[in-house]
Every structure is written in structure tokens, then in C-alpha cells.
Tab-separated table of C-alpha atoms and ligand atoms in Angstrom:
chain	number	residue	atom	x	y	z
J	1	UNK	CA	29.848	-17.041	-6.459
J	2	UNK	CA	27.499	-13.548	-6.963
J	3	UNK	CA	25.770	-12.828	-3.841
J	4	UNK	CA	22.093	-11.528	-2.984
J	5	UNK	CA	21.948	-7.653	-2.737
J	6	UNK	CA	22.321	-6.509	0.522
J	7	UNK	CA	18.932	-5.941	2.790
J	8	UNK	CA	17.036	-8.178	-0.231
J	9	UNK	CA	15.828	-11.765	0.897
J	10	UNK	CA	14.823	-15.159	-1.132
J	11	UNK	CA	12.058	-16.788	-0.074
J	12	UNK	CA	13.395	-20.389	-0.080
J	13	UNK	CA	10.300	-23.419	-1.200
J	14	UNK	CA	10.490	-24.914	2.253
J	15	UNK	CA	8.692	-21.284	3.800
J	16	UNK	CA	7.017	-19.897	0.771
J	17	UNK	CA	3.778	-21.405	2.220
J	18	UNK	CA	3.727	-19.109	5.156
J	19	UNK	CA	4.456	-16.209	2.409
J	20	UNK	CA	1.341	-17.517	0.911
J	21	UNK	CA	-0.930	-17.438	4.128
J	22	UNK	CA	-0.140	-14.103	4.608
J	23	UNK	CA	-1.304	-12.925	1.073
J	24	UNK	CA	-4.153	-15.592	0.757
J	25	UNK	CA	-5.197	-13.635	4.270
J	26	UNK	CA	-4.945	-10.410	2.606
J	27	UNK	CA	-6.962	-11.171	-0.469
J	28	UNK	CA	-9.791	-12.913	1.284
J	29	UNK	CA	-9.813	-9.556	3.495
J	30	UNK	CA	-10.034	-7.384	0.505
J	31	UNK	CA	-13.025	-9.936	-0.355
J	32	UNK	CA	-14.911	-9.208	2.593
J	33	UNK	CA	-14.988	-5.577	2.168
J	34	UNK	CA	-15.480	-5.802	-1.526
J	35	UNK	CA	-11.437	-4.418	-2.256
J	36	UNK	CA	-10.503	-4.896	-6.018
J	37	UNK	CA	-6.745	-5.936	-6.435
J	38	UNK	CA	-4.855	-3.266	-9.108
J	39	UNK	CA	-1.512	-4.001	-10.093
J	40	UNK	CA	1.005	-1.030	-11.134
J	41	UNK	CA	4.271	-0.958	-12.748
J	42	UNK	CA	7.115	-1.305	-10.454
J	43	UNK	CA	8.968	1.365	-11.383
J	44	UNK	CA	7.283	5.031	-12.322
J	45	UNK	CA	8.860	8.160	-13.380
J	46	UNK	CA	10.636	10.108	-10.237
J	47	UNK	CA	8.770	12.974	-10.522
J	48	UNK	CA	5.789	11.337	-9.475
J	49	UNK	CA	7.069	10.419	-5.882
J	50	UNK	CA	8.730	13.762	-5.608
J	51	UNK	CA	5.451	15.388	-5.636
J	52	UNK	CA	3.617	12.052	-4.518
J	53	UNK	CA	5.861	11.221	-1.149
J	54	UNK	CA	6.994	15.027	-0.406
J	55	UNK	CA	10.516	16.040	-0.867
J	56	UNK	CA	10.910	16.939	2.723
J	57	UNK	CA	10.634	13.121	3.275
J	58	UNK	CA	13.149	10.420	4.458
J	59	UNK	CA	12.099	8.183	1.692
J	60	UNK	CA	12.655	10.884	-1.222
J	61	UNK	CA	15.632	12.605	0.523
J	62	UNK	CA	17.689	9.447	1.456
J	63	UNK	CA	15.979	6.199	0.025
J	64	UNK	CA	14.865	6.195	-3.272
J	65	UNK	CA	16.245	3.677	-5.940
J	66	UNK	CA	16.582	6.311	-8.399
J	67	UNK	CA	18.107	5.789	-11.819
J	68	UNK	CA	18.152	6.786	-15.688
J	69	UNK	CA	17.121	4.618	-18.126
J	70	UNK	CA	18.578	4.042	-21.021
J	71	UNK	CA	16.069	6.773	-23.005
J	72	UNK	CA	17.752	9.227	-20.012
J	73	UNK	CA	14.588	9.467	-18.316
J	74	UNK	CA	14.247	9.962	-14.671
J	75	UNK	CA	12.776	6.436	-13.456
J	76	UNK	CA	12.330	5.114	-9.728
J	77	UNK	CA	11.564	1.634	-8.185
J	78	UNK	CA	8.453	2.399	-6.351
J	79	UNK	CA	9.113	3.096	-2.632
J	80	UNK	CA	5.529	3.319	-1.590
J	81	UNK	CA	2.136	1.860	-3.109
J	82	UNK	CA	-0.021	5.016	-2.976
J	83	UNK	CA	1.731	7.303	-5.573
J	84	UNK	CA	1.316	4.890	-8.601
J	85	UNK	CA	-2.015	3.788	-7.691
J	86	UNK	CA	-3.149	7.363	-7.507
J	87	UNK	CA	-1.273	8.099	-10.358
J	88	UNK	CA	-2.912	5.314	-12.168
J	89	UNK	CA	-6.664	6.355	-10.373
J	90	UNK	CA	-6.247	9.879	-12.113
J	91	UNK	CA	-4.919	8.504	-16.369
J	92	UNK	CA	-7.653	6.122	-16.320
J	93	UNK	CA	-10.090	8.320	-15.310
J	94	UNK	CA	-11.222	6.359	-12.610
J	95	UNK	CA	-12.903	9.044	-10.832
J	96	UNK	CA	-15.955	8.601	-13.163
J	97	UNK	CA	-16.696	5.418	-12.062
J	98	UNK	CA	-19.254	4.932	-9.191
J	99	UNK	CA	-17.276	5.969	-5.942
J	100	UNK	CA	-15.997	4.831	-3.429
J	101	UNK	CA	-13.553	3.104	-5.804
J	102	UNK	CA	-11.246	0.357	-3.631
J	103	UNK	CA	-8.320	-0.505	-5.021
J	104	UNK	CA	-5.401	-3.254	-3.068
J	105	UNK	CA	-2.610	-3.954	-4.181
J	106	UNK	CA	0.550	-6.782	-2.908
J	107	UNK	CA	3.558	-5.316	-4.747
J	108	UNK	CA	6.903	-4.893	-3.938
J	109	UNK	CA	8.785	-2.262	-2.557
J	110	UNK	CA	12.464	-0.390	-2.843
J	111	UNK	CA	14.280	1.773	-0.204
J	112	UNK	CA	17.579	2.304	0.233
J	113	UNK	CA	17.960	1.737	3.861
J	114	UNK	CA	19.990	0.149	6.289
J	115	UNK	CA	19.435	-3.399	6.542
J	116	UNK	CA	18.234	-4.836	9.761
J	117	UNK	CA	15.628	-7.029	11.217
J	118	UNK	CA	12.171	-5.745	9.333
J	119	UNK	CA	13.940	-3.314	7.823
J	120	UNK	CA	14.924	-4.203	3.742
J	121	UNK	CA	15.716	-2.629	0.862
J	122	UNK	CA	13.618	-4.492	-1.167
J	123	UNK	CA	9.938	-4.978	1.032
J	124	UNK	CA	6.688	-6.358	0.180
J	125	UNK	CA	3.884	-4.644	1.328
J	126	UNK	CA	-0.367	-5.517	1.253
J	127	UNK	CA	-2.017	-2.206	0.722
J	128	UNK	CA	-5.308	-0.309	0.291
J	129	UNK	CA	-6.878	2.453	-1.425
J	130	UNK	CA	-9.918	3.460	-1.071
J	131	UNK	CA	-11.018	6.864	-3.075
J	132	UNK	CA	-13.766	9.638	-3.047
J	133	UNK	CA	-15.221	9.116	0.396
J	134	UNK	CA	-14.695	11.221	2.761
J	135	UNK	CA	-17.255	10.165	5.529
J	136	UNK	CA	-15.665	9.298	9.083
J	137	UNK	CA	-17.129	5.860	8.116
J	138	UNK	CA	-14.771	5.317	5.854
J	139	UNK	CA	-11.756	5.633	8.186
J	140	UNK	CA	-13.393	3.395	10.629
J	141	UNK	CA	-13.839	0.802	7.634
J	142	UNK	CA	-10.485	1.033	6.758
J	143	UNK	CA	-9.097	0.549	9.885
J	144	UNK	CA	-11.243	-2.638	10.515
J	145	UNK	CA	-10.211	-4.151	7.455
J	146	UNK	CA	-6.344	-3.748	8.328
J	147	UNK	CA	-7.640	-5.394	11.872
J	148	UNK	CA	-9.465	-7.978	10.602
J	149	UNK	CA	-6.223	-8.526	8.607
J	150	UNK	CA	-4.297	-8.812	11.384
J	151	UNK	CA	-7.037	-10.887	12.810
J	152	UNK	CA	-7.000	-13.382	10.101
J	153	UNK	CA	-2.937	-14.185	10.753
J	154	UNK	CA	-3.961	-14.081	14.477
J	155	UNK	CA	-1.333	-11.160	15.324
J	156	UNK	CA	-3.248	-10.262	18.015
J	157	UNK	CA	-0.306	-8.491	20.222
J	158	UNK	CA	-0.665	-5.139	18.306
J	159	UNK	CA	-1.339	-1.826	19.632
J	160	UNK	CA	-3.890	0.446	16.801
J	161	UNK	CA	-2.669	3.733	17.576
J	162	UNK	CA	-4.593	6.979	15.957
J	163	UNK	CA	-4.245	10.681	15.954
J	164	UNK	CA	-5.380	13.203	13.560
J	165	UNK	CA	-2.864	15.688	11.796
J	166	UNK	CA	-5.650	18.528	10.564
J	167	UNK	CA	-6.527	19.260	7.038
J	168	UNK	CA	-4.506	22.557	5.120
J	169	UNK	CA	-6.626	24.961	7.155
J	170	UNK	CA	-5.670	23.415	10.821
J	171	UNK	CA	-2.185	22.267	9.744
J	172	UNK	CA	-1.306	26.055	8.521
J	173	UNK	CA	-2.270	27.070	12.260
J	174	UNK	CA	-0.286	24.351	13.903
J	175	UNK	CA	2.640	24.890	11.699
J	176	UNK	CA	2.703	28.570	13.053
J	177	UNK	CA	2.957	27.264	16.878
J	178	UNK	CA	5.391	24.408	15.830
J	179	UNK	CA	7.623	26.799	14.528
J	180	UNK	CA	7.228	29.572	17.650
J	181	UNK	CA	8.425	26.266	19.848
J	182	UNK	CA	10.851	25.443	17.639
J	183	UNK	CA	12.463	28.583	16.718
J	184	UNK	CA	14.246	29.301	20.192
J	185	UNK	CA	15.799	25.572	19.882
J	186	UNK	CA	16.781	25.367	16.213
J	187	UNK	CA	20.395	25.728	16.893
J	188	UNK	CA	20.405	22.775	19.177
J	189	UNK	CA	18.766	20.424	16.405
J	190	UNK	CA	19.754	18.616	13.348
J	191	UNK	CA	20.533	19.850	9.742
J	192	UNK	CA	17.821	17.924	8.738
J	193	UNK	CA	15.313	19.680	11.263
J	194	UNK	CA	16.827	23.044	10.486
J	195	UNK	CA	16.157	22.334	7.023
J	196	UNK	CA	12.662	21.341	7.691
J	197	UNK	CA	11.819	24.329	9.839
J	198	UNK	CA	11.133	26.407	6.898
J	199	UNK	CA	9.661	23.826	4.615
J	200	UNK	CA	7.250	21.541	6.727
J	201	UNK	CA	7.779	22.046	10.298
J	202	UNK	CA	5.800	18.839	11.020
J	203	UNK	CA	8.394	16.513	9.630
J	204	UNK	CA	10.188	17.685	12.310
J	205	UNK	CA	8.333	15.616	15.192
J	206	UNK	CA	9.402	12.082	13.437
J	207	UNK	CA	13.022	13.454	14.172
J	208	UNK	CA	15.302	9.952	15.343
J	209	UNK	CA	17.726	12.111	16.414
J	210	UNK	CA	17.840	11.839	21.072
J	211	UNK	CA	18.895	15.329	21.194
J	212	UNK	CA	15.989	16.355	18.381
J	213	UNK	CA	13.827	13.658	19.945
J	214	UNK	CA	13.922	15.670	23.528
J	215	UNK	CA	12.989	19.052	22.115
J	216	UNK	CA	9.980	17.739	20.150
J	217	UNK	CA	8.823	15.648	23.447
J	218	UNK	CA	7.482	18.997	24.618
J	219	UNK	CA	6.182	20.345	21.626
J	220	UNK	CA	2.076	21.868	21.208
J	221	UNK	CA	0.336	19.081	19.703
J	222	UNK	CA	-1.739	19.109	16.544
J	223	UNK	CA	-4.564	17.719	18.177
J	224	UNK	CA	-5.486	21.244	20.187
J	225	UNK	CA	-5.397	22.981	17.181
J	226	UNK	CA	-7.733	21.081	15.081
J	227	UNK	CA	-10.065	22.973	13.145
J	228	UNK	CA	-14.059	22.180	14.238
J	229	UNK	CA	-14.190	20.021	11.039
J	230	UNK	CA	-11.500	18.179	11.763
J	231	UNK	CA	-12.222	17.551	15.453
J	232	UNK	CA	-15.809	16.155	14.659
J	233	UNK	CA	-14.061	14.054	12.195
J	234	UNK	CA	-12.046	12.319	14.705
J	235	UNK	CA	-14.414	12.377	17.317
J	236	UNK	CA	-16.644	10.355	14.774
J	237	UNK	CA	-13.821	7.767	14.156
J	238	UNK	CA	-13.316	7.147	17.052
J	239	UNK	CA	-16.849	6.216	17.991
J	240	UNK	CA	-17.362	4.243	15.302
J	241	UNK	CA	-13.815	2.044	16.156
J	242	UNK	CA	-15.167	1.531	19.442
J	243	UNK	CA	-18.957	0.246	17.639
J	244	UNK	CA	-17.228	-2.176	16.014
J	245	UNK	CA	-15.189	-3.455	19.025
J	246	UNK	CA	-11.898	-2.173	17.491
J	247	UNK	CA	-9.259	-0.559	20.522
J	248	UNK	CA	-7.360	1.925	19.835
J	249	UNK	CA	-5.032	4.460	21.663
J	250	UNK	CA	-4.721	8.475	20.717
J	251	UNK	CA	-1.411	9.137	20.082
J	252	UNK	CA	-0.697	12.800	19.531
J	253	UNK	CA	2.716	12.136	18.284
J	254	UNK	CA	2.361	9.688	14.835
J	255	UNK	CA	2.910	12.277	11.940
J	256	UNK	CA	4.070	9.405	9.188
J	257	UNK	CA	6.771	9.014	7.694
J	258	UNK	CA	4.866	10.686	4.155
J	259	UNK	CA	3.554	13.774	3.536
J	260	UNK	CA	0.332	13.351	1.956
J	261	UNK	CA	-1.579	12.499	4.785
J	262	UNK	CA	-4.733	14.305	5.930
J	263	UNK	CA	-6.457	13.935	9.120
J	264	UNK	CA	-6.865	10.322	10.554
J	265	UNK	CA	-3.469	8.705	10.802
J	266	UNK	CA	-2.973	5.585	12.109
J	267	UNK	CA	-0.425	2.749	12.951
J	268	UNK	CA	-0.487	-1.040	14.016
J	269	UNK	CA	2.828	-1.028	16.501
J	270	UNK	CA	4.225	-4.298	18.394
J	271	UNK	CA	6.282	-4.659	20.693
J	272	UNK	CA	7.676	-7.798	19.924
J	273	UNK	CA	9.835	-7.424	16.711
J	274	UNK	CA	12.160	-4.545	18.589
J	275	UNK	CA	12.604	-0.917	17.059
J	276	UNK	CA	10.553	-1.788	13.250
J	277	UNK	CA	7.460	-2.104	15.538
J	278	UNK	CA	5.050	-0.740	13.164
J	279	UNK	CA	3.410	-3.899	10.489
J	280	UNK	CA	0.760	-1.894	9.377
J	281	UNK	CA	0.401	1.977	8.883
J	282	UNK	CA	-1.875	4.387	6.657
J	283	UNK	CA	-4.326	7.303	6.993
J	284	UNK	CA	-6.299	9.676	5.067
J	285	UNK	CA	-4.660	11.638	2.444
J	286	UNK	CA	-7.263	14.500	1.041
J	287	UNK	CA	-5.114	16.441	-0.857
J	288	UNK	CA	-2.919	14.097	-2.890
J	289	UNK	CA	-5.462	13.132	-6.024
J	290	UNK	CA	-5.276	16.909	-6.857
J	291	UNK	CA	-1.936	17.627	-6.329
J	292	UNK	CA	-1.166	15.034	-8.656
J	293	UNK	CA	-3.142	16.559	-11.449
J	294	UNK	CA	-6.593	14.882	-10.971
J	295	UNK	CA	-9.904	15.849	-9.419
J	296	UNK	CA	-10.125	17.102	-5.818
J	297	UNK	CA	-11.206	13.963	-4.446
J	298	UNK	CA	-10.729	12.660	-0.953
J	299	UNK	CA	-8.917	9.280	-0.285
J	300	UNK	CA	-7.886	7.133	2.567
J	301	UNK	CA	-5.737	4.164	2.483
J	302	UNK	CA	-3.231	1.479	4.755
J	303	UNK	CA	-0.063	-0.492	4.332
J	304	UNK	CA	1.159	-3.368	5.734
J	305	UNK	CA	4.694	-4.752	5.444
J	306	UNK	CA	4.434	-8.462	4.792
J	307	UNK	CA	8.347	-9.366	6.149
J	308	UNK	CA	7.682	-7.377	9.184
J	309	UNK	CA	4.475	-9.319	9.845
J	310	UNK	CA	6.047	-12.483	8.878
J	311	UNK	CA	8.532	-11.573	11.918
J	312	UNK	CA	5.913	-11.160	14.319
J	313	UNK	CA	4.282	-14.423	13.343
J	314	UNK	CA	7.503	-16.385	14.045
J	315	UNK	CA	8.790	-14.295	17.352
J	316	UNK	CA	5.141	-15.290	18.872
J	317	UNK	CA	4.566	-18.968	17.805
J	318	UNK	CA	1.803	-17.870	15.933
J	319	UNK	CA	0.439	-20.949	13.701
J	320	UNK	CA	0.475	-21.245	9.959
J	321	UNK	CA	-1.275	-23.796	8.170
J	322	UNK	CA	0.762	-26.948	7.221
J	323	UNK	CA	2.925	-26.267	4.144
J	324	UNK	CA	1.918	-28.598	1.185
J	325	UNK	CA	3.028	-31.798	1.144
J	326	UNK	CA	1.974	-35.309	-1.499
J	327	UNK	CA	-1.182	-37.063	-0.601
J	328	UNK	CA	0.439	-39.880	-2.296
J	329	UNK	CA	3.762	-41.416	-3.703
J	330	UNK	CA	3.348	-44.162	-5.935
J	331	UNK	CA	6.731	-45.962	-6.010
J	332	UNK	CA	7.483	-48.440	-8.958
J	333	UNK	CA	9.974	-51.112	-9.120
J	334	UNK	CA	10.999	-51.725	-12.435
J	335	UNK	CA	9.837	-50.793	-16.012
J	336	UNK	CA	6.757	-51.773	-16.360
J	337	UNK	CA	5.995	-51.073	-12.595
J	338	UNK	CA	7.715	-47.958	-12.890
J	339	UNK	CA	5.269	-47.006	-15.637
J	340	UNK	CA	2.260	-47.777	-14.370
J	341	UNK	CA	3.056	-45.741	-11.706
J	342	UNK	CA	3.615	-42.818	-13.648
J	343	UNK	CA	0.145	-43.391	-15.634
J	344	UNK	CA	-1.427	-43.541	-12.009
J	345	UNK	CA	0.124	-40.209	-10.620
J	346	UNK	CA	-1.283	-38.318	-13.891
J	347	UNK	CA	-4.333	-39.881	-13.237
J	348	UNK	CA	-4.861	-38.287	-10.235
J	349	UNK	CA	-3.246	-35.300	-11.176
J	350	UNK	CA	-6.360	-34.485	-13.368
J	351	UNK	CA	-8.357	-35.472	-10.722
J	352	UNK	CA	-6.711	-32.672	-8.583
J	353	UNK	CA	-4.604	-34.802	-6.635
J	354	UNK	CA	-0.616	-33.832	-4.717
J	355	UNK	CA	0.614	-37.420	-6.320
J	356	UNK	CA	4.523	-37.779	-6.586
J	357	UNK	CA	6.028	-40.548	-8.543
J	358	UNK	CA	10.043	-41.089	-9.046
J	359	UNK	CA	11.493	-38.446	-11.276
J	360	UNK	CA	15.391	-39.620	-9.987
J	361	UNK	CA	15.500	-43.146	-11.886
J	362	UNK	CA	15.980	-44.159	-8.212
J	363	UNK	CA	15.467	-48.217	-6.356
J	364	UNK	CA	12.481	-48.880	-4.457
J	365	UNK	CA	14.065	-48.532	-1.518
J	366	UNK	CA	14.996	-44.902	-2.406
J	367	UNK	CA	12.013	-44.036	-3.344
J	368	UNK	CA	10.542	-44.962	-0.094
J	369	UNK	CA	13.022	-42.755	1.907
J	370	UNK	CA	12.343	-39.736	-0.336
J	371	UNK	CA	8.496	-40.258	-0.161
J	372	UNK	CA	9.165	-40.386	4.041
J	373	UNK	CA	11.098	-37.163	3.781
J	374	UNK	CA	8.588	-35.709	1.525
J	375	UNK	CA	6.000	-35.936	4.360
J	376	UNK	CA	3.656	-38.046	1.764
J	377	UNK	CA	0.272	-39.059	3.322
J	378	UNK	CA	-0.227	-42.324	1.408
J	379	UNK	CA	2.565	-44.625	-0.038
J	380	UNK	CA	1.589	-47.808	-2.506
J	381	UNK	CA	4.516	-49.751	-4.206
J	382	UNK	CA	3.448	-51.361	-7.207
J	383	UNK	CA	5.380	-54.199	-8.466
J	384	UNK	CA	4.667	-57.445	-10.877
J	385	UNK	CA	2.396	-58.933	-8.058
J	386	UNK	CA	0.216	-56.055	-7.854
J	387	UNK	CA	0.493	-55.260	-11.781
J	388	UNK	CA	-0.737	-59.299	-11.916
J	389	UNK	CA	-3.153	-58.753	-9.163
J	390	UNK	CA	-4.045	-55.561	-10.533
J	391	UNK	CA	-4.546	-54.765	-6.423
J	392	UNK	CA	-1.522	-52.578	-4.682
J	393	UNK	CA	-1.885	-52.174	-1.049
J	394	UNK	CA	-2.014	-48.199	0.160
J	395	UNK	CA	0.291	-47.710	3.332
J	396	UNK	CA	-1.526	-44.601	5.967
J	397	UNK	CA	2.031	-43.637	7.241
J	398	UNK	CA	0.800	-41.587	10.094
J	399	UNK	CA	-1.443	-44.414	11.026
J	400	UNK	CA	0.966	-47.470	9.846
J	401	UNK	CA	-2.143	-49.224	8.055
J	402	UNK	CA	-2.639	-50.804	4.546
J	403	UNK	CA	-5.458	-51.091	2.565
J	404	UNK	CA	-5.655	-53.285	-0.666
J	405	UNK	CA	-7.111	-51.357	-3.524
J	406	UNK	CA	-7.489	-52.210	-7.100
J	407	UNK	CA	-5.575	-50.297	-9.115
J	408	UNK	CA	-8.210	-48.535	-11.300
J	409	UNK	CA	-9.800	-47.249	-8.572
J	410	UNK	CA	-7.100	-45.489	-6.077
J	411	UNK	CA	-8.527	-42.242	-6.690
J	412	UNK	CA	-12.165	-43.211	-5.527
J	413	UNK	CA	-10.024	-44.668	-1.991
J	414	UNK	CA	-8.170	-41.179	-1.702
J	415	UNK	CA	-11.614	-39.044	-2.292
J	416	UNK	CA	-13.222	-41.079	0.834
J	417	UNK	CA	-10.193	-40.817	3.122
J	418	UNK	CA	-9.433	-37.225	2.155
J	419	UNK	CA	-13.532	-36.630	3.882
X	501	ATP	P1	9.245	3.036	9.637
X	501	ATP	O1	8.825	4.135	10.540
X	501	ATP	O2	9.399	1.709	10.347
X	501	ATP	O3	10.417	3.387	8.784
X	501	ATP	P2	7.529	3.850	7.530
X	501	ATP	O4	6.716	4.903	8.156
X	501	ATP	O5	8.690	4.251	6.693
X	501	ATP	O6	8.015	2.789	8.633
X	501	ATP	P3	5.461	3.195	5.659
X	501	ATP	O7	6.014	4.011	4.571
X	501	ATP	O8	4.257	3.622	6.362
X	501	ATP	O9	6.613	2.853	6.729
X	501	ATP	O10	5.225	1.705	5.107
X	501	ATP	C1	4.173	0.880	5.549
X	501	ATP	C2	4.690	-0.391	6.192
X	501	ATP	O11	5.680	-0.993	5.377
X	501	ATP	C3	5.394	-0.189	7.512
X	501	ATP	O12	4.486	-0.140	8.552
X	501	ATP	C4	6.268	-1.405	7.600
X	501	ATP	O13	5.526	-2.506	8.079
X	501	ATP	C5	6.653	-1.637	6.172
X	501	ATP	N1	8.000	-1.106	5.872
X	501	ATP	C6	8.363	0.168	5.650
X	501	ATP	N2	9.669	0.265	5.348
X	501	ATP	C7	10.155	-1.010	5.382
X	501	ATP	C8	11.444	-1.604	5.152
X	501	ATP	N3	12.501	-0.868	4.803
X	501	ATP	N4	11.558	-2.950	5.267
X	501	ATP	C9	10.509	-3.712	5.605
X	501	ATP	N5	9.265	-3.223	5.822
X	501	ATP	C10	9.091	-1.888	5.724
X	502	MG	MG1	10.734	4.439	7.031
């Protein structure tokens, strides 16, 4: 017996219909604010996260499914969603179509982690990307659509928590004052800080570590040292969340858990799935287009982790829609019954219809209990009398009820009831 991969999960048939909400939910979002879905490969050269995610990262350092192919290239699964569609933005040339371009994407993702509740190895995440605006409009537009995401699977228990993290100009003044708090305390903190320190002092803050965690409680915060750019920037978000009725809370401490971002930051946090409280993070990321060859061209985006949302759904009762079930099981009782049946069901089939005849060569009786258990609406058993007749009668199981029907015409009787 070969097991499933540790922190990887199967979606079994019985619950891929709440799978399906979620991403039916996320594509008629993306409809709404007129969101394109791109699809990129799952795995990419390393390189690309490398200079993509940022090296002083958790997910390049520690978590990247990293491998060489058989050509002895570099090759990784994709951790994240933004690299490859930026990477894919800039070889098509996409920046010479009309902007804003928006781009989302459902895609699968890979980090070597350890497993725990909403926290896999392998992760699905729903995901934005919206390039070459760089209006505060934008952000607020962004942000709605992950709410009205959120909306739409009626998570409603989330806190939207923003702060801004400065553009290069800002962020070289703030990384001065981190490292004057830091320095006096860098003996006290983790290898992984001390390594930091010299190469970006801001990764610093999303430290796990308690002893790191108390040192960085009292460090300056980026949002006094925004430059006046960035401050009207934020000031404008801000404004415009609260114009569209969307609540937020400034927290001064979300850095992200990537480098690339640029000013507005943001993250969706709940309380009620423990520590992995975050289902949906993103923020503006100005720089990364260039750095990864293309045009300077601004760029905001979101992610949302579909497991971690899925979690939510079920720790708060939230509702899904029924999962599908057979309108109608026709049941036959011997050859020729059995046969007709079968002609009936493909009948309705091309009309559209979830019909379900016997597939198990099983007795009437059988058939009955298995079209019971499949939770079919409508059950008609046609044997010689009804063949003779050419009449079966159509049991309602929720209501107990039968209704005689000619034969030829059971998918005019399902049309009306189904109104
Ligand atoms: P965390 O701080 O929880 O590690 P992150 O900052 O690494 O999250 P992002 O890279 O922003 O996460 O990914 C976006 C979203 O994807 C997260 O908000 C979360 O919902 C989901 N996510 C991230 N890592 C995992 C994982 N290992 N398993 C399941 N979902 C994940
Ligand atoms: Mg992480």
C-alpha cells in the first residue's frame, strides 16, 4: 500500500462540490471586475523565484521544491503565483496591450513546510494580477474584489488588515533606523535575523522566533518614515476602502512573507482556523516587472489559499450549496425493461438531465436502495406493465407522491417540476 505524500490532500467525490463553490465564487468574482483567467506552467526555472520571491525569504531559503531535470536544468514547482505570471506578462509582451492588464489565476502550489492544519505542502491558491496601474484606485479595487470574494463564500468573520511598507526611496530610510534598533540587540536574535541584518533588515520583523518576536515588538515602524508619495498613497486607499464600505484596520507590523512588495500590503486574518489565520494576502509590488527583465511597470495583486478558506467555511457552519445529486433513477426489471430504461436515461441526458440508470446488473430491489442512497429526486420503475401501458408512474421521494406519465414524455414532466 503507497501512501499520499505527506502535507498533500485528495479531494475525495463526496466534497469536491464545496471545492467547486469556492472556485465557481472566484471566477464569477474575476467576472465582475472584468479579471481574465491565465494559466502558467507549474513548474518554472529556479532562477526565476530566486530573483522573483527574494532570497532572503522563508519560501526560497527553506521551502522550495527544487530539483534537476533530467536536461540538468535548475527547475522548481511554483511556490507562489506572481513570479510566473509576471514572468509570463514580460515574454509575451503583454505590456503593449491596453493597460491595466488583469490577469487570475487558480493553480496549485508547492512548499516544503511542516504539515498542519492550513498549512500543506502542496496548496491551491485563487490569485490576482493586475498590471500597469499605479493609481490608489487600483489598490482599493483590488482589495474589494478579494472582499467581495470572501463575500461571495459568506466568510464574513475576517479582519482586512493594511499597512504600507514605502517604495525604494522610503524603505532605504527605514532600513537605516531598523538597523540602528537592531544593531544593539543582534546578539540576542536568531541566525536567521543576524543574517538578515545586512541583507534586508525588514525581513526581520516577520521573525517567529518569541525571543526575536520581543525585540521587534518595539521596533520604529515603517509607517513614520514614509516618503510624502507614499503617505498620500495610503491616505488615498484608505479613503477609498472606507467609500466603498470596506473595514479595515492599520497594522504597522504586516511586512509579507515576499519581498517584492511595494507600498499597500494587505491581509485577510481570522481568528477561527488557529495560528494559519491569514486566507487571503497580497499588495502592491512596483518594482518586480523590472527586476525581472521587463518594463518598469507598476503592479498590484492578492492571493487566497483555497484549503485555508475551505477550513474556515467548515469551523463556522458556513453553507455550501447542495452537492449534485440524480434528478432521476430509472430502475428496470428485466431485459427489455432494463433497456428501455437505459434508452430513457440517454434521452434525458441530451436533454441536460442528472438521470442514473443501473450500471451494476443489479435486482429491482437493489436498484431502489442505491437510487435512495444516491439522494435521487425522482424514481420510476419500469417493468412489462408499464412497457405494455407505455405509462410508468414517477415516485417524488421527498414528497412520497406518484405521478403516471407516459413514457415518451418524462422529460416534458421533469422540465415542469424542475420550475
Ligand atoms: P503564512 O504567513 O501563513 O505562512 P504566507 O505569507 O506564506 O502565509 P502567501 O505567500 O501570502 O502566504 O500566500 C497567500 C495565501 O496562501 C496565504 O494567505 C494562505 O491562505 C495560503 N497559504 C500559504 N502557504 C500555505 C500553505 N503552506 N498551505 C496552505 N495554504 C497556504
Ligand atoms: Mg508562509
Amino acid at each position: 500500500m503507497i501512501n499520499i505524500p505527506k502535507g498533500t490532500k485528495d479531494v475525495l467525490p463526496e466534497l469536491s462540490y464545496k471545492w467547486r463553490f469556492i472556485e465557481n465564487a472566484a471566477r464569477e468574482t474575476a467576472e465582475i471586475f472584468n479579471i481574465n483567467e491565465v494559466r502558467t506552467p507549474v513548474f518554472e526555472h529556479t532562477e526565476l523565484f530566486l530573483r522573483g520571491v527574494g532570497e532572503t525569504t522563508d519560501v526560497v531559503n527553506k521551502e522550495m521544491y527544487t530539483f534537476e531535470d533530467k536536461g540538468g536544468r535548475s527547475i522548481t514547482l511554483k511556490p507562489e503565483g506572481t513570479a510566473g505570471v509576471v514572468r509570463m506578462f514580460i515574454e509575451n509582451g503583454l505590456a503593449s496591450t491596453p493597460m491595466p492588464l488583469k490577469t487570475y489565476y487558480i493553480t496549485p502550489c508547492f512548499r516544503y513546510e511542516r504539515p498542519q492544519a492550513g498549512r500543506l505542502r502542496e496548496f491551491h491558491q485563487f490569485g490576482v494580477e493586475v498590471f500597469g496601474a499605479k493609481s490608489a484606485e487600483t489598490d482599493a479595487e483590488i482589495i474589494f474584489a478579494a472582499s467581495t470574494f470572501l463575500n461571495k463564500l459568506g466568510v464574513s468573520k475576517t479582519e482586512l488588515q493594511i499597512n504600507s511598507i514605502g517604495c525604494r526611496i522610503c524603505r532605504a530610510e527605514y532600513n537605516k533606523a531598523l538597523k540602528d534598533y537592531f544593531r544593539p540587540h543582534l546578539e540576542k536574535m536568531c541566525a536567521t535575523c543576524r543574517a538578515r541584518f545586512d541583507k534586508n533588515p525588514l525581513r526581520m520583523l516577520d521573525c517567529k522566533e518569541e525571543d526575536c518576536k520581543k525585540i521587534t515588538a518595539n521596533a520604529p515602524k515603517i509607517l513614520d518614515y514614509l516618503c510624502g508619495d507614499c503617505k498620500t498613497h495610503f491616505e488615498k486607499v484608505k479613503r477609498l476602502l472606507t467609500a466603498q464600505g470596506v473595514k479595515y484596520v492599520v497594522n504597522p507590523r504586516i511586512v509579507r512573507g515576499l519581498d517584492y512588495y511595494t507600498k499597500t500590503v494587505f491581509e485577510f486574518i481570522s481568528t477561527d482556523i488557529g495560528a494559519q489565520g491569514a486566507v487571503c494576502a497580497g499588495g502592491r509590488y512596483d518594482n518586480l516587472v523590472e527586476e525581472l527583465g521587463g518594463a518598469a511597470l507598476p503592479a498590484i495583486g492578492f492571493a487566497a489559499g483555497i484549503e485555508r478558506l475551505l477550513l474556515l467555511m467548515e469551523n463556522t457552519g458556513a453553507s455550501f450549496p447542495a452537492a449534485q445529486k440524480p434528478l432521476i433513477y430509472v430502475a428496470g426489471m428485466d431485459d427489455i425493461t432494463r433497456a428501455k430504461a437505459f434508452e430513457i436515461v440517454a434521452e434525458l441526458r441530451l436533454n441536460g438531465i442528472n438521470a442514473e440508470a443501473d450500471l451494476m446488473e443489479r435486482s429491482v430491489k437493489a436498484q431502489l436502495k442505491y437510487a435512495d442512497k444516491s439522494g435521487a429526486h425522482y424514481v420510476a420503475v419500469i417493468g412489462g406493465n408499464e412497457l405494455a401501458a407505455n405509462t410508468v408512474n414517477i415516485k417524488n421521494m421527498a414528497e412520497g407522491t406518484q405521478t403516471a406519465v407516459n413514457l415518451n414524455e418524462i422529460y416534458s414532466y421533469l422540465k415542469e417540476e424542475k420550475k
